[in-house]
PDB file of C-alpha atoms in Angstrom:
ATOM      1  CA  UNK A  17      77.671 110.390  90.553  1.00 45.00           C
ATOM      2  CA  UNK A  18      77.116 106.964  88.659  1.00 45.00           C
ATOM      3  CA  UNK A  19      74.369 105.067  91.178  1.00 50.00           C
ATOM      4  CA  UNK A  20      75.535 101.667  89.224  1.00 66.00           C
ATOM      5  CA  UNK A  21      78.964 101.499  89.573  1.00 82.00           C
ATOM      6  CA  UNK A  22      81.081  99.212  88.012  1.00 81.00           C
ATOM      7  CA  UNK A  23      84.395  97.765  89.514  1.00 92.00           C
ATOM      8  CA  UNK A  24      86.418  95.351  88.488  1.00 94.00           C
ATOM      9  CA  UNK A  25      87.436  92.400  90.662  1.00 96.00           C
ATOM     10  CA  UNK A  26      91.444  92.204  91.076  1.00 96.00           C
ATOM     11  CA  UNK A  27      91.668  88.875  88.781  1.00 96.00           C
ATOM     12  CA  UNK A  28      89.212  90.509  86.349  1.00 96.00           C
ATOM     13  CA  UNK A  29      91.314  93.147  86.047  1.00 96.00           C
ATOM     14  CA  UNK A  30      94.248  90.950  85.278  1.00 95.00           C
ATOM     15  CA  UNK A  31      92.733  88.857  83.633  1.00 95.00           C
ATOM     16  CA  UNK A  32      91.854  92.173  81.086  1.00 95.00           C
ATOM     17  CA  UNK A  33      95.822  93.033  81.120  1.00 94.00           C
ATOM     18  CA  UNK A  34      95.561  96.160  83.681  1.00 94.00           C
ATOM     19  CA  UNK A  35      97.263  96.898  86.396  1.00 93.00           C
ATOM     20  CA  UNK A  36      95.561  98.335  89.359  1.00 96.00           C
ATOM     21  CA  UNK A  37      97.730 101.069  91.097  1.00 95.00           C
ATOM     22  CA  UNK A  38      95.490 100.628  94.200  1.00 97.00           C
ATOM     23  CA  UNK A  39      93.574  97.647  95.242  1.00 98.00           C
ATOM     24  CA  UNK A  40      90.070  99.039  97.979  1.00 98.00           C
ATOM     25  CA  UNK A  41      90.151  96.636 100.621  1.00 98.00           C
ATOM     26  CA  UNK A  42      86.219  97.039 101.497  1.00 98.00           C
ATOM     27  CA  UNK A  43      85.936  95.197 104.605  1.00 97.00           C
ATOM     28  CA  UNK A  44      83.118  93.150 106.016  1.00 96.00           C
ATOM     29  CA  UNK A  45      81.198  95.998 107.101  1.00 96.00           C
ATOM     30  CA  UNK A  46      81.203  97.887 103.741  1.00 96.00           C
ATOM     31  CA  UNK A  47      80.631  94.514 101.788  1.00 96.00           C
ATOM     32  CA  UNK A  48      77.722  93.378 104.002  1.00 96.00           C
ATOM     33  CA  UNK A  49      76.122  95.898 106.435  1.00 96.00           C
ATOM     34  CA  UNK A  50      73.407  98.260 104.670  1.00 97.00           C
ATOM     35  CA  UNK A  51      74.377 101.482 105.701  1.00 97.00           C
ATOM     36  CA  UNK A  52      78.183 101.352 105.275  1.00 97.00           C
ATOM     37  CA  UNK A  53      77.579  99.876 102.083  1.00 97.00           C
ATOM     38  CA  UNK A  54      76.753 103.517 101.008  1.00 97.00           C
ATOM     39  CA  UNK A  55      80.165 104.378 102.608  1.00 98.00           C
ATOM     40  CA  UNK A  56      81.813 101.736 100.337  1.00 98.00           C
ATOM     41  CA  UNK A  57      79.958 103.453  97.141  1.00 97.00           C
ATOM     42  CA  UNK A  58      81.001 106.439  98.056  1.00 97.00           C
ATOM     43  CA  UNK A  59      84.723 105.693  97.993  1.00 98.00           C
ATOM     44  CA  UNK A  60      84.518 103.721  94.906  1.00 97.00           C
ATOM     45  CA  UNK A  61      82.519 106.922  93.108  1.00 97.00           C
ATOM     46  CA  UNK A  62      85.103 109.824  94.379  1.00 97.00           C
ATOM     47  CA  UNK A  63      88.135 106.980  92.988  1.00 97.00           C
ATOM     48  CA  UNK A  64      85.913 106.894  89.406  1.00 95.00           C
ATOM     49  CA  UNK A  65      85.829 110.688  89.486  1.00 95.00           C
ATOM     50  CA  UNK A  66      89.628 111.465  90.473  1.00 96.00           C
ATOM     51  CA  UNK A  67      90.435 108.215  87.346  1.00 95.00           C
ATOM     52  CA  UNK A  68      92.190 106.542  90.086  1.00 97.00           C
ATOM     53  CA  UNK A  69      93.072 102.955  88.652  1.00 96.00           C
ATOM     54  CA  UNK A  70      91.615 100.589  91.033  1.00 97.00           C
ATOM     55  CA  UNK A  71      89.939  97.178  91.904  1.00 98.00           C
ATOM     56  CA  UNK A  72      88.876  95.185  94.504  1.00 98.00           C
ATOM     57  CA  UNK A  73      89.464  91.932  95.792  1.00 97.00           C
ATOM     58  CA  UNK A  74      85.595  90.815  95.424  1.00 96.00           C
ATOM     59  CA  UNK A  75      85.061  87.520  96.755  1.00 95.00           C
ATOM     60  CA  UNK A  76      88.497  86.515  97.313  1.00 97.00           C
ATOM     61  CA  UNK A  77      88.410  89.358 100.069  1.00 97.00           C
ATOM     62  CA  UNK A  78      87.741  87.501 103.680  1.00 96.00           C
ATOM     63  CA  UNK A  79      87.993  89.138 107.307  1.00 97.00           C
ATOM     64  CA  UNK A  80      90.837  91.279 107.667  1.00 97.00           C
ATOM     65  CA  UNK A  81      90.697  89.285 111.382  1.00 96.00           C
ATOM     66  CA  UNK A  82      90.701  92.363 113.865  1.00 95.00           C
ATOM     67  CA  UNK A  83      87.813  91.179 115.437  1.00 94.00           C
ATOM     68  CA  UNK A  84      89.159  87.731 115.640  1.00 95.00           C
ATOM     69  CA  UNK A  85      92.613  88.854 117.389  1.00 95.00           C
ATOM     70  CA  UNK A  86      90.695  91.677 119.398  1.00 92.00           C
ATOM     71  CA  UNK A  87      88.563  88.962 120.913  1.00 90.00           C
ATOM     72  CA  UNK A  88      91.470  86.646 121.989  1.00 93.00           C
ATOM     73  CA  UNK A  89      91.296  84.173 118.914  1.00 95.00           C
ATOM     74  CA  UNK A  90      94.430  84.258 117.615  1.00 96.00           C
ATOM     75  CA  UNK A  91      94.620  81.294 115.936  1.00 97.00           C
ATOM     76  CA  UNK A  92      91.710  82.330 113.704  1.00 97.00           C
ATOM     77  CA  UNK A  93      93.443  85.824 113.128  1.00 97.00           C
ATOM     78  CA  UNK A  94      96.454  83.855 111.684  1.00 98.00           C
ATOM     79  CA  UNK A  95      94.373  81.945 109.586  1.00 97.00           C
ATOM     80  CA  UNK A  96      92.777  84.793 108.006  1.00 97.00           C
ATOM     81  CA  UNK A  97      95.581  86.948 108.104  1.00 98.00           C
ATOM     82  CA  UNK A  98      97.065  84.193 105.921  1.00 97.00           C
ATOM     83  CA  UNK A  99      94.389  83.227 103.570  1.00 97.00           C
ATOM     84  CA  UNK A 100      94.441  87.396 102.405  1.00 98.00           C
ATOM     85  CA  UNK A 101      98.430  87.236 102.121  1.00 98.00           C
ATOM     86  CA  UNK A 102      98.838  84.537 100.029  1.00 97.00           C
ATOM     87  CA  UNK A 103      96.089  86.737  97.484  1.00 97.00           C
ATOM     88  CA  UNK A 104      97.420  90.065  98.164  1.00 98.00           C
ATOM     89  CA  UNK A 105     100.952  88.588  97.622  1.00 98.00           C
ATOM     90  CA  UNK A 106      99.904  86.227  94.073  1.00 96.00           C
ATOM     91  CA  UNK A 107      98.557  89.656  92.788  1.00 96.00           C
ATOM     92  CA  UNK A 108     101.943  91.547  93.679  1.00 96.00           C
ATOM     93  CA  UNK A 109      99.338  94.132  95.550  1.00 97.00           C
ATOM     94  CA  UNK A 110     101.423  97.051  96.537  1.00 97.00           C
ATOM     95  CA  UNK A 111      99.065 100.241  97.856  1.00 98.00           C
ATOM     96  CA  UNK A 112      95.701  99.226  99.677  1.00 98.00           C
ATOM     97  CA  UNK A 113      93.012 102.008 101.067  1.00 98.00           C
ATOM     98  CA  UNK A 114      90.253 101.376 103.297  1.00 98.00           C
ATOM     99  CA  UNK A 115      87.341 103.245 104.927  1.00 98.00           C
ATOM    100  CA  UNK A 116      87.842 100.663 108.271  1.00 98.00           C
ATOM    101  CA  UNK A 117      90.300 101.807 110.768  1.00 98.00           C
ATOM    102  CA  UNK A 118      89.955  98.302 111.834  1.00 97.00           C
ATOM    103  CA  UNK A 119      91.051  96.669 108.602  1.00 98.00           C
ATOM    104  CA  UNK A 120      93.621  99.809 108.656  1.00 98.00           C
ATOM    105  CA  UNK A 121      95.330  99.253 111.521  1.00 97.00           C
ATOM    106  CA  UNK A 122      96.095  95.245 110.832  1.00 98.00           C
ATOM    107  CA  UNK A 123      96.693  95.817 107.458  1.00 98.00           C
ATOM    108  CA  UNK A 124      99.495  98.386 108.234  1.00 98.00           C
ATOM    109  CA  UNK A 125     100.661  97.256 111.810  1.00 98.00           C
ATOM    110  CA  UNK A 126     100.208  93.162 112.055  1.00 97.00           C
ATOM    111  CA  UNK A 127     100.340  91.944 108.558  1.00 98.00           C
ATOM    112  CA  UNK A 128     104.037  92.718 107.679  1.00 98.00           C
ATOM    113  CA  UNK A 129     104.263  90.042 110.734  1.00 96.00           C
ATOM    114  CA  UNK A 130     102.847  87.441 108.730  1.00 97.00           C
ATOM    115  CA  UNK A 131     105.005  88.709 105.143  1.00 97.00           C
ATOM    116  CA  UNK A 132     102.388  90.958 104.011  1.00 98.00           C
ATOM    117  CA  UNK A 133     104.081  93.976 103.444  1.00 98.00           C
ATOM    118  CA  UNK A 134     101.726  96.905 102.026  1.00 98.00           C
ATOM    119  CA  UNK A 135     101.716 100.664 102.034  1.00 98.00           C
ATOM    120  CA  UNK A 136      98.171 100.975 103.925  1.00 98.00           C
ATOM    121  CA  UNK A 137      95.929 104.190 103.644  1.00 98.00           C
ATOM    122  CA  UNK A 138      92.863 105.184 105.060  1.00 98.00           C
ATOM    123  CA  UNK A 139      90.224 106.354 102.654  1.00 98.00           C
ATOM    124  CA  UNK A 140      90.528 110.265 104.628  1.00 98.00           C
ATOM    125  CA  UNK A 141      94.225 110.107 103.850  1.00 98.00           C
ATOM    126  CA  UNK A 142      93.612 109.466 100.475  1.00 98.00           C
ATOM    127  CA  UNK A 143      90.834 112.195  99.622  1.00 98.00           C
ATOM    128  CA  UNK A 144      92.887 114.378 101.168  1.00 98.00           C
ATOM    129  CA  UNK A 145      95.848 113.492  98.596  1.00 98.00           C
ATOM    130  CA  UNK A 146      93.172 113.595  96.110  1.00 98.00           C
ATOM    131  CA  UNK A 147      92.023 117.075  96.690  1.00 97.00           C
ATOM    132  CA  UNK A 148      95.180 118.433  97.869  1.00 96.00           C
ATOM    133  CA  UNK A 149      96.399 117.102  93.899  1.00 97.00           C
ATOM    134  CA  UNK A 150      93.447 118.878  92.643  1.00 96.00           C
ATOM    135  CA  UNK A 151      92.159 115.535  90.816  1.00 96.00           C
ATOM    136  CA  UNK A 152      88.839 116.034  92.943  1.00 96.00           C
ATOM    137  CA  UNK A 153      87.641 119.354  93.594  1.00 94.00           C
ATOM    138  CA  UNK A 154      84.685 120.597  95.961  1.00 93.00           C
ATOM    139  CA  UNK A 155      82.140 123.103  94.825  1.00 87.00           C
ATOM    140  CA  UNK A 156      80.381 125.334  97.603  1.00 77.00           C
ATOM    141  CA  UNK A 157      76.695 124.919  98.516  1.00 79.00           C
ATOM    142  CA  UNK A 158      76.518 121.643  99.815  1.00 85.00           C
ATOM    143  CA  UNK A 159      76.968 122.160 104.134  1.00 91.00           C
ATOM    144  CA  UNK A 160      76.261 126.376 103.491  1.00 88.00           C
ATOM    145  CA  UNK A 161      75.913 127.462 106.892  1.00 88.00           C
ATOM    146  CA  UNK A 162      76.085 123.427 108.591  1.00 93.00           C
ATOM    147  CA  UNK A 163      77.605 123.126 111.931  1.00 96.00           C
ATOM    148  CA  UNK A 164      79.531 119.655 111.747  1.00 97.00           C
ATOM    149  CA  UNK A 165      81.509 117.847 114.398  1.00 98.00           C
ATOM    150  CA  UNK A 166      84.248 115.215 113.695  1.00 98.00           C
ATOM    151  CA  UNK A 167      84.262 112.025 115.814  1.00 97.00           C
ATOM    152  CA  UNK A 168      87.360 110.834 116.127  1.00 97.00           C
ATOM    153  CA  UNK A 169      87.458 106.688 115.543  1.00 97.00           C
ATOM    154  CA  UNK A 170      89.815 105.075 118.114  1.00 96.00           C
ATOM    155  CA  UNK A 171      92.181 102.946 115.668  1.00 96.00           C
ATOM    156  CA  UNK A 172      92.380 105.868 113.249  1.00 97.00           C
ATOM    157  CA  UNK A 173      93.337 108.638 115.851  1.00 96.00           C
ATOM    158  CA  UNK A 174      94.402 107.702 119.163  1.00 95.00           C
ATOM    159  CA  UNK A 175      95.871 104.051 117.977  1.00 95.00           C
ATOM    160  CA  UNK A 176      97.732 105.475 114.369  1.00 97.00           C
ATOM    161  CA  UNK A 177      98.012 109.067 115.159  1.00 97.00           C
ATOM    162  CA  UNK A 178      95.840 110.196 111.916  1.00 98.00           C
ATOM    163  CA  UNK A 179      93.844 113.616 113.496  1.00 98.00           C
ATOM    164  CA  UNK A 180      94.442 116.306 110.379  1.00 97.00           C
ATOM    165  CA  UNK A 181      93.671 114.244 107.195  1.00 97.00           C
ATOM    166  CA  UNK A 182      89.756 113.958 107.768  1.00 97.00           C
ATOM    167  CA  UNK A 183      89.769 117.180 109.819  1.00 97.00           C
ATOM    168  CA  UNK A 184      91.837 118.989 106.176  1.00 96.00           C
ATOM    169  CA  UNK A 185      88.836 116.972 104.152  1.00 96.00           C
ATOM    170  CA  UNK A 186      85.686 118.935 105.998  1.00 95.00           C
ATOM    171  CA  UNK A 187      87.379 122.147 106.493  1.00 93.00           C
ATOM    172  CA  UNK A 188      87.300 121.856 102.733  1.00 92.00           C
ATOM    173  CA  UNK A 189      83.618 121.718 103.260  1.00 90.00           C
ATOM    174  CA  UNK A 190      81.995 125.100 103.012  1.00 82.00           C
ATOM    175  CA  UNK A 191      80.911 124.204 106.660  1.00 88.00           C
ATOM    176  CA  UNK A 192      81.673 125.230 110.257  1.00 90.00           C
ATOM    177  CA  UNK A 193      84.359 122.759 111.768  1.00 94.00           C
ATOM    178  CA  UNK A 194      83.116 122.547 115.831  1.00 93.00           C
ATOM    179  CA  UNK A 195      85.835 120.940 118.192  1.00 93.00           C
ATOM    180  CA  UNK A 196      84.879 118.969 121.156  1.00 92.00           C
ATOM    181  CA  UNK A 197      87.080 118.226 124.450  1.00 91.00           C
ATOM    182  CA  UNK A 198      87.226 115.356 124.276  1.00 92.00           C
ATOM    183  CA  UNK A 199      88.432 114.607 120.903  1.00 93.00           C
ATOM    184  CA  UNK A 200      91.661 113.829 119.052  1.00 95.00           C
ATOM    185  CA  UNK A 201      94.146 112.321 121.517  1.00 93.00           C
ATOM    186  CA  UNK A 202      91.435 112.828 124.565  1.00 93.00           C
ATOM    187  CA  UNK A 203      88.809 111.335 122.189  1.00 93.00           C
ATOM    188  CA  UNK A 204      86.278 108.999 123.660  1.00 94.00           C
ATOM    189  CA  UNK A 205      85.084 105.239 122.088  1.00 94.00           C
ATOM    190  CA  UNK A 206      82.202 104.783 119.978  1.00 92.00           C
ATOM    191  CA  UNK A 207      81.930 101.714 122.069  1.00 86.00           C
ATOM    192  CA  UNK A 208      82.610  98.992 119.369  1.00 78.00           C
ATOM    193  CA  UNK A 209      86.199  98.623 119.827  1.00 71.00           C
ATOM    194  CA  UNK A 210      88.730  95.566 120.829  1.00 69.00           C
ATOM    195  CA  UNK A 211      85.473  93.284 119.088  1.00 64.00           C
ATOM    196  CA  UNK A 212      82.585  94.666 121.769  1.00 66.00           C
ATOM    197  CA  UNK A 213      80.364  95.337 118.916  1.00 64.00           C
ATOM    198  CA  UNK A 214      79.531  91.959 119.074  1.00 64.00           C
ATOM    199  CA  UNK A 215      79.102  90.975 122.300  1.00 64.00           C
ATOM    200  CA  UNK A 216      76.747  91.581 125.218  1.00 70.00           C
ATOM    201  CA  UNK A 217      76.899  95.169 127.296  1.00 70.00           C
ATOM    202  CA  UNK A 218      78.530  95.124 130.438  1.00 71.00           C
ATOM    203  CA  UNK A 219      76.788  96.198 133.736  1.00 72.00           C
ATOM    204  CA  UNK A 220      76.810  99.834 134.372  1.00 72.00           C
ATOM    205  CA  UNK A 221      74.301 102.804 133.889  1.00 77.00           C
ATOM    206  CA  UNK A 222      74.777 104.400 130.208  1.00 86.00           C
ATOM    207  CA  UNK A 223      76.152 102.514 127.286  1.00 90.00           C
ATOM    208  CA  UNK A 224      79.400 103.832 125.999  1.00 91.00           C
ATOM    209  CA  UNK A 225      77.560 104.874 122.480  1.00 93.00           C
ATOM    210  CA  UNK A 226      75.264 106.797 124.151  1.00 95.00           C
ATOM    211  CA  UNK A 227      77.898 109.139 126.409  1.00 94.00           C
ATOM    212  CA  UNK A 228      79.642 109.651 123.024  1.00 96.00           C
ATOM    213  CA  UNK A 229      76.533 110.305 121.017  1.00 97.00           C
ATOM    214  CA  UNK A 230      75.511 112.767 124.349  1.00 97.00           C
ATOM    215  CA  UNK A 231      79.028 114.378 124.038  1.00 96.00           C
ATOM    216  CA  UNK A 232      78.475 115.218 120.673  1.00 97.00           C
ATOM    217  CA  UNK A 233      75.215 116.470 120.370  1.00 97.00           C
ATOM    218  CA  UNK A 234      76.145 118.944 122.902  1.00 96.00           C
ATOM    219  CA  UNK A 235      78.094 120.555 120.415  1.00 95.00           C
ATOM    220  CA  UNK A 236      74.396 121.392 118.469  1.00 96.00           C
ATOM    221  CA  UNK A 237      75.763 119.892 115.166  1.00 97.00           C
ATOM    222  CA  UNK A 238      73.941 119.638 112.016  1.00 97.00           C
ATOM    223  CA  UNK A 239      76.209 116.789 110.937  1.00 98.00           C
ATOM    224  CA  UNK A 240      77.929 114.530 113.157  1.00 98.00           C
ATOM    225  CA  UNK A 241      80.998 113.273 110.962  1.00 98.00           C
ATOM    226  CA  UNK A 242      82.756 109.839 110.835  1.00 98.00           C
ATOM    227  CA  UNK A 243      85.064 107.493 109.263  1.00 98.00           C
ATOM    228  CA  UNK A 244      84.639 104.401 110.726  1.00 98.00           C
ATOM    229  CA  UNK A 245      81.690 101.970 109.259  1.00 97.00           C
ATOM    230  CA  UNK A 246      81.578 101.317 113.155  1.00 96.00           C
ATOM    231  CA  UNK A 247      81.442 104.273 114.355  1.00 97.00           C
ATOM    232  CA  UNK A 248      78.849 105.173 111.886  1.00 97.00           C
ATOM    233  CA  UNK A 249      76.580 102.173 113.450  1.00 96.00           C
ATOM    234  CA  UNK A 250      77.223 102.943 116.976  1.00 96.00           C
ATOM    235  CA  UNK A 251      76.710 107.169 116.814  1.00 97.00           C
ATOM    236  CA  UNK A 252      73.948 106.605 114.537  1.00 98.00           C
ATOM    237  CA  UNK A 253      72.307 104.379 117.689  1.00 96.00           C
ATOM    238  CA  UNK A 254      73.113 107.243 119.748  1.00 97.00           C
ATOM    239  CA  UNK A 255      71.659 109.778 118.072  1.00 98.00           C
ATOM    240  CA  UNK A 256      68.186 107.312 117.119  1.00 97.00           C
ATOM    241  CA  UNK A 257      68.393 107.352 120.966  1.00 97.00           C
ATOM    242  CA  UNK A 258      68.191 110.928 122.163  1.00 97.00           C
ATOM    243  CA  UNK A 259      65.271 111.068 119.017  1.00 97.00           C
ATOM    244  CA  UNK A 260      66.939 113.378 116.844  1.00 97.00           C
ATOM    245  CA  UNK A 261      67.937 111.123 113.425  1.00 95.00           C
ATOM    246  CA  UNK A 262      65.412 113.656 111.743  1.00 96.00           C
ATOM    247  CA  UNK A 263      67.475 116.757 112.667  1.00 96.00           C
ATOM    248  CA  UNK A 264      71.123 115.695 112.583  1.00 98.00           C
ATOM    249  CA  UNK A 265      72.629 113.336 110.434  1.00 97.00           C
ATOM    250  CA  UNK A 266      75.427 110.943 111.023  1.00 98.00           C
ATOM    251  CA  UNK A 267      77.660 110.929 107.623  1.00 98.00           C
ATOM    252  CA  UNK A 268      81.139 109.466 106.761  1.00 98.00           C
ATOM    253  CA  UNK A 269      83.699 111.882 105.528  1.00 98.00           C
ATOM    254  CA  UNK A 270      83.586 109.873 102.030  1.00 98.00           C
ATOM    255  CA  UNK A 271      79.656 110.822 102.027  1.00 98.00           C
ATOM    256  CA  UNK A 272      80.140 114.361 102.769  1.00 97.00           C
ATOM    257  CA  UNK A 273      83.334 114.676 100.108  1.00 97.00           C
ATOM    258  CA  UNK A 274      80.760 113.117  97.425  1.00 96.00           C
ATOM    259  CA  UNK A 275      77.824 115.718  98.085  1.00 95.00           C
ATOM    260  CA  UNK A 276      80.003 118.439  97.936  1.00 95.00           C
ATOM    261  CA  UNK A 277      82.077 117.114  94.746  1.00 93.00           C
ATOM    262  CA  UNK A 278      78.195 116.760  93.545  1.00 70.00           C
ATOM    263  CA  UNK A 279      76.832 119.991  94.450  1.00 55.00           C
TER     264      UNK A 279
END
């Protein structure tokens, strides 16, 4: 796939006389932090291939505000809830996808409070659309004989009931699916949640990252798959813990879609 993309900015776009049928909401972890800026490449490369008309906000994109609210701050929330409104809105945005469960969730559930009114989809929803349309298609080889377990992100599954559209996406994979207990609606935190990703640990004898990443390995994966740029930060600790980033890897469902679609 093309390593220098080039996207268009929502006022560019405009500005050019197109009209974006979806506008990526990238978030502040795929716009800033290293690793799930390769997440945020990887969407934008499997929206080139499928010709999906798209742009981004750019800089006119701020903090969807989940952390903000999570953390008690609702003042701030408002404040940046409003400040994205009043752009989505000038730019009559209609459909938004995002690889952030976070940005998801309050995009879909606690904007239309504020008059932002959006159909909201989360980046597995959409590749799942996207193959089940046949305008991406997956080519075997890639995850031949990998074992790969699905992590289940809290505001994706438990909070917005969304199990079967990233499970659909790797079972697409010519992979082996594994199943854990404690997954879907008995899955367990990454442990960056309701804004503890940025504060201190509390007392206790095994941070929350590290039971999950535990729980997983157990499973003997070759991949550990995710779809949260949080989740991805907080299992990838795990695993760096338990010394074993050289023999499993920790990969969004948007990576795994683009290896195969490039295999």
């Amino acid at each position: 796939m093309n390593s220098e993309l080039h996207i268009l900015s929502l006022a560019d776009a405009i500005a050019e006389g197109k009209s974006p049928e979806v506008v990526f909401w990238v978030g502040c972890m795929g716009s800033f932090d290293d690793r799930a800026k390769r997440i945020t490449r990887a969407v934008a490369n499997i929206l080139n291939a499928a010709q999906v008309s798209f742009a981004i906000l750019g800089a006119e994109e701020t903090c969807s505000g989940d952390p903000a609210k999570r953390s008690g701050n609702e003042y701030l929330f408002q404040m940046q809830a409003f400040q994205n409104i009043s752009k989505l809105n000038q730019y009559n945005v209609k459909t938004l996808v995002t690889a952030c469960p976070h940005c998801f969730n309050t995009l879909k559930h606690e904007y239309p409070q504020l008059g932002g009114q959006y159909h909201v989809m989360h980046h597995t929803e959409f590749i799942q659309n996207l193959l089940d349309t046949g305008k991406i298609k997956l080519k075997d080889g890639a995850f031949k004989g990998k074992k790969i377990v699905y992590h289940d992100p809290c505001y994706l599954g438990r909070v917005n009931g969304i199990y079967e559209a990233p499970r659909d996406v790797i079972e697409a994979l010519d992979a082996d699916l594994a199943e854990l207990k404690k997954s879907r609606a008995n899955g367990m935190c990454c442990g960056a949640g309701g804004a503890q990703m940025f504060k201190e640990a509390e007392s206790g004898t095994k941070e929350v990252n590290v039971a999950r990443t535990e729980d997983l390995l157990s499973s003997q994966p070759d991949v550990i798959a995710v779809a949260c740029p949080f989740c991805t930060t907080m299992i990838t600790d795990g695993v760096k813990h338990f010394n074993k980033e050289h023999q499993v890897n920790v990969l969004d469902v948007s990576e795994l879609t683009l290896k195969s679609m490039d295999a």
